[in-house]
CSV table of C-alpha atoms in Angstrom, one decimal:
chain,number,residue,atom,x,y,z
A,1,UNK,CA,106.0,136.2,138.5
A,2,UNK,CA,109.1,135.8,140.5
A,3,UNK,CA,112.4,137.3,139.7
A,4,UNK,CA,114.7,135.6,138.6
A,5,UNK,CA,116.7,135.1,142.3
A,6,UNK,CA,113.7,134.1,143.6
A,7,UNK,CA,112.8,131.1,142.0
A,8,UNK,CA,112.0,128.2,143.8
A,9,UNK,CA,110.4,124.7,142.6
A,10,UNK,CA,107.4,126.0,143.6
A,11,UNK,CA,107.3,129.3,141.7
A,12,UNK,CA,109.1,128.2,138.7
A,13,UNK,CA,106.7,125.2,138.1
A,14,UNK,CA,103.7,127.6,138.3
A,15,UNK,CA,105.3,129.4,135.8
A,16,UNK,CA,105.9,126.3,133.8
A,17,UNK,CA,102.4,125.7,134.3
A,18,UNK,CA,101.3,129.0,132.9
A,19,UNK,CA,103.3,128.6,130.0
A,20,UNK,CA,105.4,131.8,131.1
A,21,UNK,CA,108.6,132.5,129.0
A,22,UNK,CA,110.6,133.7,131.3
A,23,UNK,CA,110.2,130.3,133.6
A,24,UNK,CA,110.5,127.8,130.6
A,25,UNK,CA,113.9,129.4,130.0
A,26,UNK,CA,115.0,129.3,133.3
A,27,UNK,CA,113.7,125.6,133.9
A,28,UNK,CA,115.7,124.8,131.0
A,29,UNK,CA,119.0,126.0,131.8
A,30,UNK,CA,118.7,124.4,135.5
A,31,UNK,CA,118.1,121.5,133.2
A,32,UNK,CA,121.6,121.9,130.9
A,33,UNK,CA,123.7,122.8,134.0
A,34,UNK,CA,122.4,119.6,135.8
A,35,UNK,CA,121.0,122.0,138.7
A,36,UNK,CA,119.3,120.2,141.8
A,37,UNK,CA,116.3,122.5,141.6
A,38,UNK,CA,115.8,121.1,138.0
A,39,UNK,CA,115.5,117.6,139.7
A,40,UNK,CA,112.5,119.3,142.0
A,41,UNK,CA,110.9,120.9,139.6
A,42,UNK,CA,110.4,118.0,137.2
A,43,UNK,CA,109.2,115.9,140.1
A,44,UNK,CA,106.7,118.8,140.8
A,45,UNK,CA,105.4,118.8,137.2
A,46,UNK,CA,105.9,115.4,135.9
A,47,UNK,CA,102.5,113.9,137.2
A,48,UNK,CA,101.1,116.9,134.5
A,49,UNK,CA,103.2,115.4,131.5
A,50,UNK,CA,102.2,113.1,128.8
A,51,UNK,CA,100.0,115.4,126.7
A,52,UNK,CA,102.2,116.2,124.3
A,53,UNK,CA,102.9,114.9,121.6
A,54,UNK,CA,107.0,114.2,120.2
A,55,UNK,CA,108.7,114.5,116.8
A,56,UNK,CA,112.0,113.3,116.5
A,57,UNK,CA,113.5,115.2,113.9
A,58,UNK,CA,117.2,113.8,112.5
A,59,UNK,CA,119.5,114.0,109.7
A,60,UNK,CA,123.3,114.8,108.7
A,61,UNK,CA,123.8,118.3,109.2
A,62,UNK,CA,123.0,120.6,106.2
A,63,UNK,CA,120.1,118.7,104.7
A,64,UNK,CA,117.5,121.5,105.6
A,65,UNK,CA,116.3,120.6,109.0
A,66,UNK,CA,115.6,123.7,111.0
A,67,UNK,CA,113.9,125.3,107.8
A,68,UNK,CA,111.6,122.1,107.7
A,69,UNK,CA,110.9,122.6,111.2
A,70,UNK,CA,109.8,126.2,110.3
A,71,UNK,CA,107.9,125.0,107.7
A,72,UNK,CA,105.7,123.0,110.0
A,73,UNK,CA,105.8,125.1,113.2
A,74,UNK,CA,104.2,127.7,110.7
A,75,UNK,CA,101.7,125.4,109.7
A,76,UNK,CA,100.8,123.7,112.9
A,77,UNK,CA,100.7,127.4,114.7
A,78,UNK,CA,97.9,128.3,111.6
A,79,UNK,CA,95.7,125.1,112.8
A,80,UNK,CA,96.0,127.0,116.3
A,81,UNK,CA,98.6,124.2,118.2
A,82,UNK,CA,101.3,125.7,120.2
A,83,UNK,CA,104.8,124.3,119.7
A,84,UNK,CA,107.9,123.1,121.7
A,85,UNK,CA,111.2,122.8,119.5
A,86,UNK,CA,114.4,121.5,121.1
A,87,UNK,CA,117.5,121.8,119.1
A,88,UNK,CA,120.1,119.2,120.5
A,89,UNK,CA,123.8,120.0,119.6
A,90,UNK,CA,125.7,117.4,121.2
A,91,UNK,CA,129.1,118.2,119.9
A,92,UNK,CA,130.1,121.3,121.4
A,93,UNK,CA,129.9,122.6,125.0
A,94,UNK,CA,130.3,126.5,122.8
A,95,UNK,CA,127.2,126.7,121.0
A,96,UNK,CA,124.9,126.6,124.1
A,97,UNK,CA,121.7,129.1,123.1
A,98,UNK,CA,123.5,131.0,120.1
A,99,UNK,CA,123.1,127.3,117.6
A,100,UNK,CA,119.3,128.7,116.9
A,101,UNK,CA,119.8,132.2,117.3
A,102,UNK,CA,121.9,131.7,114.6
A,103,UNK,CA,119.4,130.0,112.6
A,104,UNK,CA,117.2,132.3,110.5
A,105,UNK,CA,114.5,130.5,109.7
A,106,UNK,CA,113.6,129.9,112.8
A,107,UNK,CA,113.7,133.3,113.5
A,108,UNK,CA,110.2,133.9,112.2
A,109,UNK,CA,108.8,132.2,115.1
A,110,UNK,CA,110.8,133.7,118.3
A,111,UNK,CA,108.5,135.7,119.4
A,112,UNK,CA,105.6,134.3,118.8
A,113,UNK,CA,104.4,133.0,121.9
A,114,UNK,CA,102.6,130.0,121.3
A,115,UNK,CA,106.0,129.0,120.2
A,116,UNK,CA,108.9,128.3,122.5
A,117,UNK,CA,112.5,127.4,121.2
A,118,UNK,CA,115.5,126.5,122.7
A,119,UNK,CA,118.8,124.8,121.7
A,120,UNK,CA,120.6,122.9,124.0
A,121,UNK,CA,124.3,121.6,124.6
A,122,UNK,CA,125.5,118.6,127.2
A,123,UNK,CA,127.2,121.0,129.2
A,124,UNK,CA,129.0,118.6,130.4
A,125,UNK,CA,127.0,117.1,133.6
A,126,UNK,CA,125.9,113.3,134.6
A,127,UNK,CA,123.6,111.9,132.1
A,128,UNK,CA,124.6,114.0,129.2
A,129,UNK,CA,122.2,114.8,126.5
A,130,UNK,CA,119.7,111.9,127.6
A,131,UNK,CA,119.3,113.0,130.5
A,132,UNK,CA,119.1,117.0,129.6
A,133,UNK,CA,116.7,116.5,126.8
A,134,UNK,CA,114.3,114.1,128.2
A,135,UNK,CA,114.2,116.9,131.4
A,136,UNK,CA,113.4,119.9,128.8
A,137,UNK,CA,111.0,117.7,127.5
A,138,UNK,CA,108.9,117.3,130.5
A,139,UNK,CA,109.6,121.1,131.0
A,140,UNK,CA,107.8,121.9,128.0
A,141,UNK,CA,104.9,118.8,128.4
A,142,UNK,CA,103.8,120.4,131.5
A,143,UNK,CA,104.1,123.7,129.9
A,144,UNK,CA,101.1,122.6,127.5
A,145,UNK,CA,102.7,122.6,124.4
A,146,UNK,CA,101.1,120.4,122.1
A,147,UNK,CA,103.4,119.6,120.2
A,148,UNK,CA,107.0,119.4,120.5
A,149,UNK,CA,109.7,119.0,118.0
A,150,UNK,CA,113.6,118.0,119.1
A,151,UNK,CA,116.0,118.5,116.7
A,152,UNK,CA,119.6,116.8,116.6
A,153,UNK,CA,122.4,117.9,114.5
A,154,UNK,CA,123.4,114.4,113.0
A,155,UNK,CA,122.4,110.9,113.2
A,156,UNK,CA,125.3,109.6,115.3
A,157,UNK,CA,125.0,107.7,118.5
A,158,UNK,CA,124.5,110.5,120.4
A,159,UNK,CA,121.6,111.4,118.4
A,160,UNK,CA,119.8,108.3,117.9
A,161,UNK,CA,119.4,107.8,121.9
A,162,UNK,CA,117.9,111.1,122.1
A,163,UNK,CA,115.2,110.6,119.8
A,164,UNK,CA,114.5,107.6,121.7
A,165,UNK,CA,112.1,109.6,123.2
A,166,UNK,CA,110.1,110.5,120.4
A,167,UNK,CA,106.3,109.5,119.3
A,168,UNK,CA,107.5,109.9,115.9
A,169,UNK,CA,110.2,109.9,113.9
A,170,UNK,CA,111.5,112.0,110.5
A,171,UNK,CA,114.1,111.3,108.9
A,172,UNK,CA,115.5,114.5,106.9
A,173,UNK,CA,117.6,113.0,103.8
A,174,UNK,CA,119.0,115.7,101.1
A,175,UNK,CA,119.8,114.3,97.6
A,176,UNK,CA,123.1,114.9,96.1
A,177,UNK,CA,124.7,114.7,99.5
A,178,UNK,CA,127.2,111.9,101.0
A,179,UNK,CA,126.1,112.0,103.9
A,180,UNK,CA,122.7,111.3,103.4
A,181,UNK,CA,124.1,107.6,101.6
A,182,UNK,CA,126.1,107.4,104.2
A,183,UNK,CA,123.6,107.4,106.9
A,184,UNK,CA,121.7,104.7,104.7
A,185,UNK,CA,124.6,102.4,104.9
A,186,UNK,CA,124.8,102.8,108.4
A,187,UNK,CA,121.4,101.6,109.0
A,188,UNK,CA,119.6,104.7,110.2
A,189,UNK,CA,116.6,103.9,108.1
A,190,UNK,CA,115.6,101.5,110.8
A,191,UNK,CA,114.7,104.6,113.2
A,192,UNK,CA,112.7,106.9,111.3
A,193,UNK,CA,108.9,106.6,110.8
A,194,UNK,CA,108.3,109.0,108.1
A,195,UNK,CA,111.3,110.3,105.4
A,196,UNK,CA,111.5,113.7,104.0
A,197,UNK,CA,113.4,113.9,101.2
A,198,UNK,CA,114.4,117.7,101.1
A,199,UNK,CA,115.0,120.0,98.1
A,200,UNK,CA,112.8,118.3,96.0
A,201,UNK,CA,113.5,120.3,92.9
A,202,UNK,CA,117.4,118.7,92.6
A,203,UNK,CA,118.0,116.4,90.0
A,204,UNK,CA,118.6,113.8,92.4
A,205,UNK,CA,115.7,114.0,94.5
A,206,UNK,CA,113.6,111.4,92.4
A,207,UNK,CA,116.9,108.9,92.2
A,208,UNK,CA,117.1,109.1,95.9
A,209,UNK,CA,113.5,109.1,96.8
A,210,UNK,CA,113.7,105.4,94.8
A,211,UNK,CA,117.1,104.1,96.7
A,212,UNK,CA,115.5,105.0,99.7
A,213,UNK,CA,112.2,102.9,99.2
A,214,UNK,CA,114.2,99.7,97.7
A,215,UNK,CA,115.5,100.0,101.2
A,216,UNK,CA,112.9,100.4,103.1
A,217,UNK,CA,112.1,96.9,101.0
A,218,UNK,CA,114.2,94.8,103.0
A,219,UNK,CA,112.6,95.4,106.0
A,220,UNK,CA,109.1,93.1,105.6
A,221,UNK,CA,108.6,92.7,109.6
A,222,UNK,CA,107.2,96.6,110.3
A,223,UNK,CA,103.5,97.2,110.0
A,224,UNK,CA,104.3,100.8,109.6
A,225,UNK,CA,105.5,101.2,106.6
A,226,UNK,CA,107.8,105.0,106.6
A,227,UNK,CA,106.4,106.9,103.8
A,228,UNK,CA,108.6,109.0,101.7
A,229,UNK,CA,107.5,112.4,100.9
A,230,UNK,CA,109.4,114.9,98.8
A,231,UNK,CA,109.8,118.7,99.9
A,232,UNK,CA,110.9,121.7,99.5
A,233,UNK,CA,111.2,123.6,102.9
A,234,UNK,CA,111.6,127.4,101.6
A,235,UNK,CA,109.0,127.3,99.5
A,236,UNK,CA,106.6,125.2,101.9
A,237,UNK,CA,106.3,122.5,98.9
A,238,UNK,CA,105.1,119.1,100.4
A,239,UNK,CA,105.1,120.0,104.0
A,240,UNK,CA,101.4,119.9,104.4
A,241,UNK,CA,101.7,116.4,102.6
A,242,UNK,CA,104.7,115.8,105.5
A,243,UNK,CA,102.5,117.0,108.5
A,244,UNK,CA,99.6,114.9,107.0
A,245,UNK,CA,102.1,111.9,107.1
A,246,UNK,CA,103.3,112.2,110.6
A,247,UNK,CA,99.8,112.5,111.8
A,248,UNK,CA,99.0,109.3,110.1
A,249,UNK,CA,101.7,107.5,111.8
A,250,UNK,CA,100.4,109.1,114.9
A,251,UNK,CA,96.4,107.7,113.9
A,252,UNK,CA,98.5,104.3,113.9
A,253,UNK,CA,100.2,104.7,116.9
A,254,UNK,CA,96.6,105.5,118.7
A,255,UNK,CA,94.9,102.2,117.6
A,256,UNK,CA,95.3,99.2,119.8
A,257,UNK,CA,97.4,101.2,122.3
A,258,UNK,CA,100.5,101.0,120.2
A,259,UNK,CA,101.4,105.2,121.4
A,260,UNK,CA,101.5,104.3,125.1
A,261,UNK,CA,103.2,101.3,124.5
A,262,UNK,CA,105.9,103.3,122.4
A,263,UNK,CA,105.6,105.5,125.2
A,264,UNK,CA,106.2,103.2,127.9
A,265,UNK,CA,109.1,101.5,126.4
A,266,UNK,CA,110.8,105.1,125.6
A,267,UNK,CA,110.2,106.1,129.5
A,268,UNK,CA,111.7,103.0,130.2
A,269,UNK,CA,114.6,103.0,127.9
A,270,UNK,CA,115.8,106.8,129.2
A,271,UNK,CA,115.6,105.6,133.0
A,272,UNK,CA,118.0,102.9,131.9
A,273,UNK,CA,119.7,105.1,129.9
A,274,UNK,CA,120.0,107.6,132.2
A,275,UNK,CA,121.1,105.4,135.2
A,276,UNK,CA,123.7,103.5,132.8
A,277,UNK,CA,125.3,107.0,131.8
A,278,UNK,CA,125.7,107.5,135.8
A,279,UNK,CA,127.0,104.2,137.1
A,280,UNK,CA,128.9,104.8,134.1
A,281,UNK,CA,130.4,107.8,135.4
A,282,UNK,CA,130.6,106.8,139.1
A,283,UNK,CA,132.3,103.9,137.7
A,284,UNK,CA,135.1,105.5,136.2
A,285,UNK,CA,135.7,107.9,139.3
A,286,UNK,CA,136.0,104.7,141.1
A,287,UNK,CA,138.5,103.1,139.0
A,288,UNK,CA,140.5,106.5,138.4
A,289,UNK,CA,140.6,107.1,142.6
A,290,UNK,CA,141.3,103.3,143.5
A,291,UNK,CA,145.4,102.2,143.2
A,292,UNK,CA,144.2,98.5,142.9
A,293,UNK,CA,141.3,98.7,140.7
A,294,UNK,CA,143.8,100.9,138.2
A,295,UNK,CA,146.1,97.6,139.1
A,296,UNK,CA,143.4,95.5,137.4
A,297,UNK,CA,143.0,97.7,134.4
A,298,UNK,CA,147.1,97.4,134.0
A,299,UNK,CA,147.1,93.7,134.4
A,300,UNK,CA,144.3,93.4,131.7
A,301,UNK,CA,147.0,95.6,129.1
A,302,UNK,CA,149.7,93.6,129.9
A,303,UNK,CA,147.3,90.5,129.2
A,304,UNK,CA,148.5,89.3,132.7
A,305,UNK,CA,144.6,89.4,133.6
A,306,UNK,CA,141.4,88.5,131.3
A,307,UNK,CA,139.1,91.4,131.0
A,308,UNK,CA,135.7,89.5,132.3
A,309,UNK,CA,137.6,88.6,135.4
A,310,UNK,CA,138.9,92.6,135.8
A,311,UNK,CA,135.2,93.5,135.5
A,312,UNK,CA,134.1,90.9,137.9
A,313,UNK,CA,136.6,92.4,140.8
A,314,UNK,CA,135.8,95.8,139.7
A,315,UNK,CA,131.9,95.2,140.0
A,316,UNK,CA,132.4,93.2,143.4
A,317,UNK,CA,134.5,96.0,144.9
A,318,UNK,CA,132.5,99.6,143.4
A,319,UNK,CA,128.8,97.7,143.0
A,320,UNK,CA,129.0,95.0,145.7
A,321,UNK,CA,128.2,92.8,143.0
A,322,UNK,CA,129.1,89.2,142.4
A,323,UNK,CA,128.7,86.3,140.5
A,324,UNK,CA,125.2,85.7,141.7
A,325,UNK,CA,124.2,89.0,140.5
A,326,UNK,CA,124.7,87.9,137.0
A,327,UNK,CA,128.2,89.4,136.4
A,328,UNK,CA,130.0,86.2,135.8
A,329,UNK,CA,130.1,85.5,131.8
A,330,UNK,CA,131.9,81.8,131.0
């Protein structure tokens, strides 16, 4: 295997290929710092993708998510599947690697090596986590992990657009906790596909398994229908019953194509994503370098200038894009 100055796209996606350690790690962190040969190497692999298969796993912090993912990496390992988990911290450019290393029980499973782990930060580069995450992804696809898990740290924006790319989705709810209501006011049961309610044996954990099914009610137009499952992830209590849920979504997913349409509409949805967070950012360097598009922007605060007109000039000037390109809003 090559060391690690001698990595090209070439070497590192045969490693990726052979599932080496060494090369995932490396592939990843091209990946986080935005790195050109990242770009290369995912072109290299990408035709090799799509085998396997994504959970989305979200929640407010503190409801039990990493020891559920142990939970299940144990049990999917025991059925003899190898396993992906990404941990996606998108609120601090500090934690980088150490936000699992830090996480014991996960710890379990570092070195086995049908398991690979990694948490991941922004960073900081074009594309932010969308970008990162859906890269690592495919890192770990072509790597011939059948599974793979990615983990955010709370169900804000941030976090529902990365498990935009799941198969499935889990929800990770703990009773007794405000957060967990909060994030049902907010609407975040329209995401998930299966709901864990963790910590089963709180007194709360029936009351909350019932609010969360009257709201699940309201919503009469799914055909998938998120079960609720109640667990208890240190003691493995009702993770087999979980598993056995998310692979039941995944049974419905596989009749009449409805996986690779999910897929295909994920795909499409990062590329979008993904070019919006760039044109985004190219946008503002514009603006910020340009004396007379910053002119526009102080005409619009003084409400000397409407804002759709400001963003017509702007997109003529940075895009070359006018009113026949759709830009134009009456």
């Amino acid at each position: 295997m090559a060391k690690r100055r001698d990595w090209t796209a070439e070497t590192l996606a045969a490693g990726v290929r052979e599932g080496d350690r060494r090369a995932l790690a490396r592939a990843i962190t091209l990946v986080e710092n935005g790195d050109p040969l990242a770009y290369d190497l995912v072109r290299e692999v990408y035709p090799e993708t799509g085998s396997a298969y994504v959970v989305g796993i979200t929640g407010p912090p503190g409801v039990g998510k990493s020891s559920l993912i142990a939970a299940l990496v144990r049990q999917i390992r025991e059925a003899g599947q190898t396993v992906g988990v990404i941990s996606v911290d998108p609120s601090s450019p500090f934690t980088q690697g150490a936000l699992l290393g830090d996480r014991i029980r996960l710890s379990e499973h570092f070195l086995d090596p049908g398991v690979f782990i990694r948490s991941m930060g922004t960073r900081g580069h074009l594309g932010g986590l969308a970008e990162a995450t859906l890269q690592a992804l495919l890192v770990l696809d072509a790597a011939g992990k059948d599974i793979v898990f990615v983990e955010t740290v709370g169900t804000g924006q941030s976090e529902v657009e990365v498990i935009g790319i799941a198969d499935t989705v889990l929800l990770v709810l703990m009773p007794g906790s405000g957060d967990s209501i909060q994030a049902l006011k907010a609407g975040i049961m329209e995401i998930p596909d299966v709901i864990a309610v963790n910590k089963k044996d709180h007194p709360a954990a029936k009351t909350m398994l019932n609010e969360v099914r009257s709201i699940l009610t309201l919503d009469t137009e799914r055909a998938w229908k998120p079960p609720i499952v109640l667990t208890e992830a240190i003691s493995d209590e009702g993770v087999s019953e979980l598993w056995a849920k998310v692979e039941a979504h995944r049974a419905h997913l596989d009749e009449d194509g409805l996986l690779e349409e999910r897929r295909r509409r994920n795909l499409a949805g990062e590329v979008f994503a993904v070019a919006s967070a760039r044109a985004k950012a190219h946008l503002e360097r514009a603006v910020e370098g340009d004396p007379e598009l910053q002119r526009l922007l102080d005409e619009v605060q003084r409400r000397e200038l409407d804002p759709l007109t400001a963003v017509r000039e702007i997109m003529e000037k940075v895009f070359k894009l006018g009113d026949g390109d759709g830009t134009h809003t009456r």
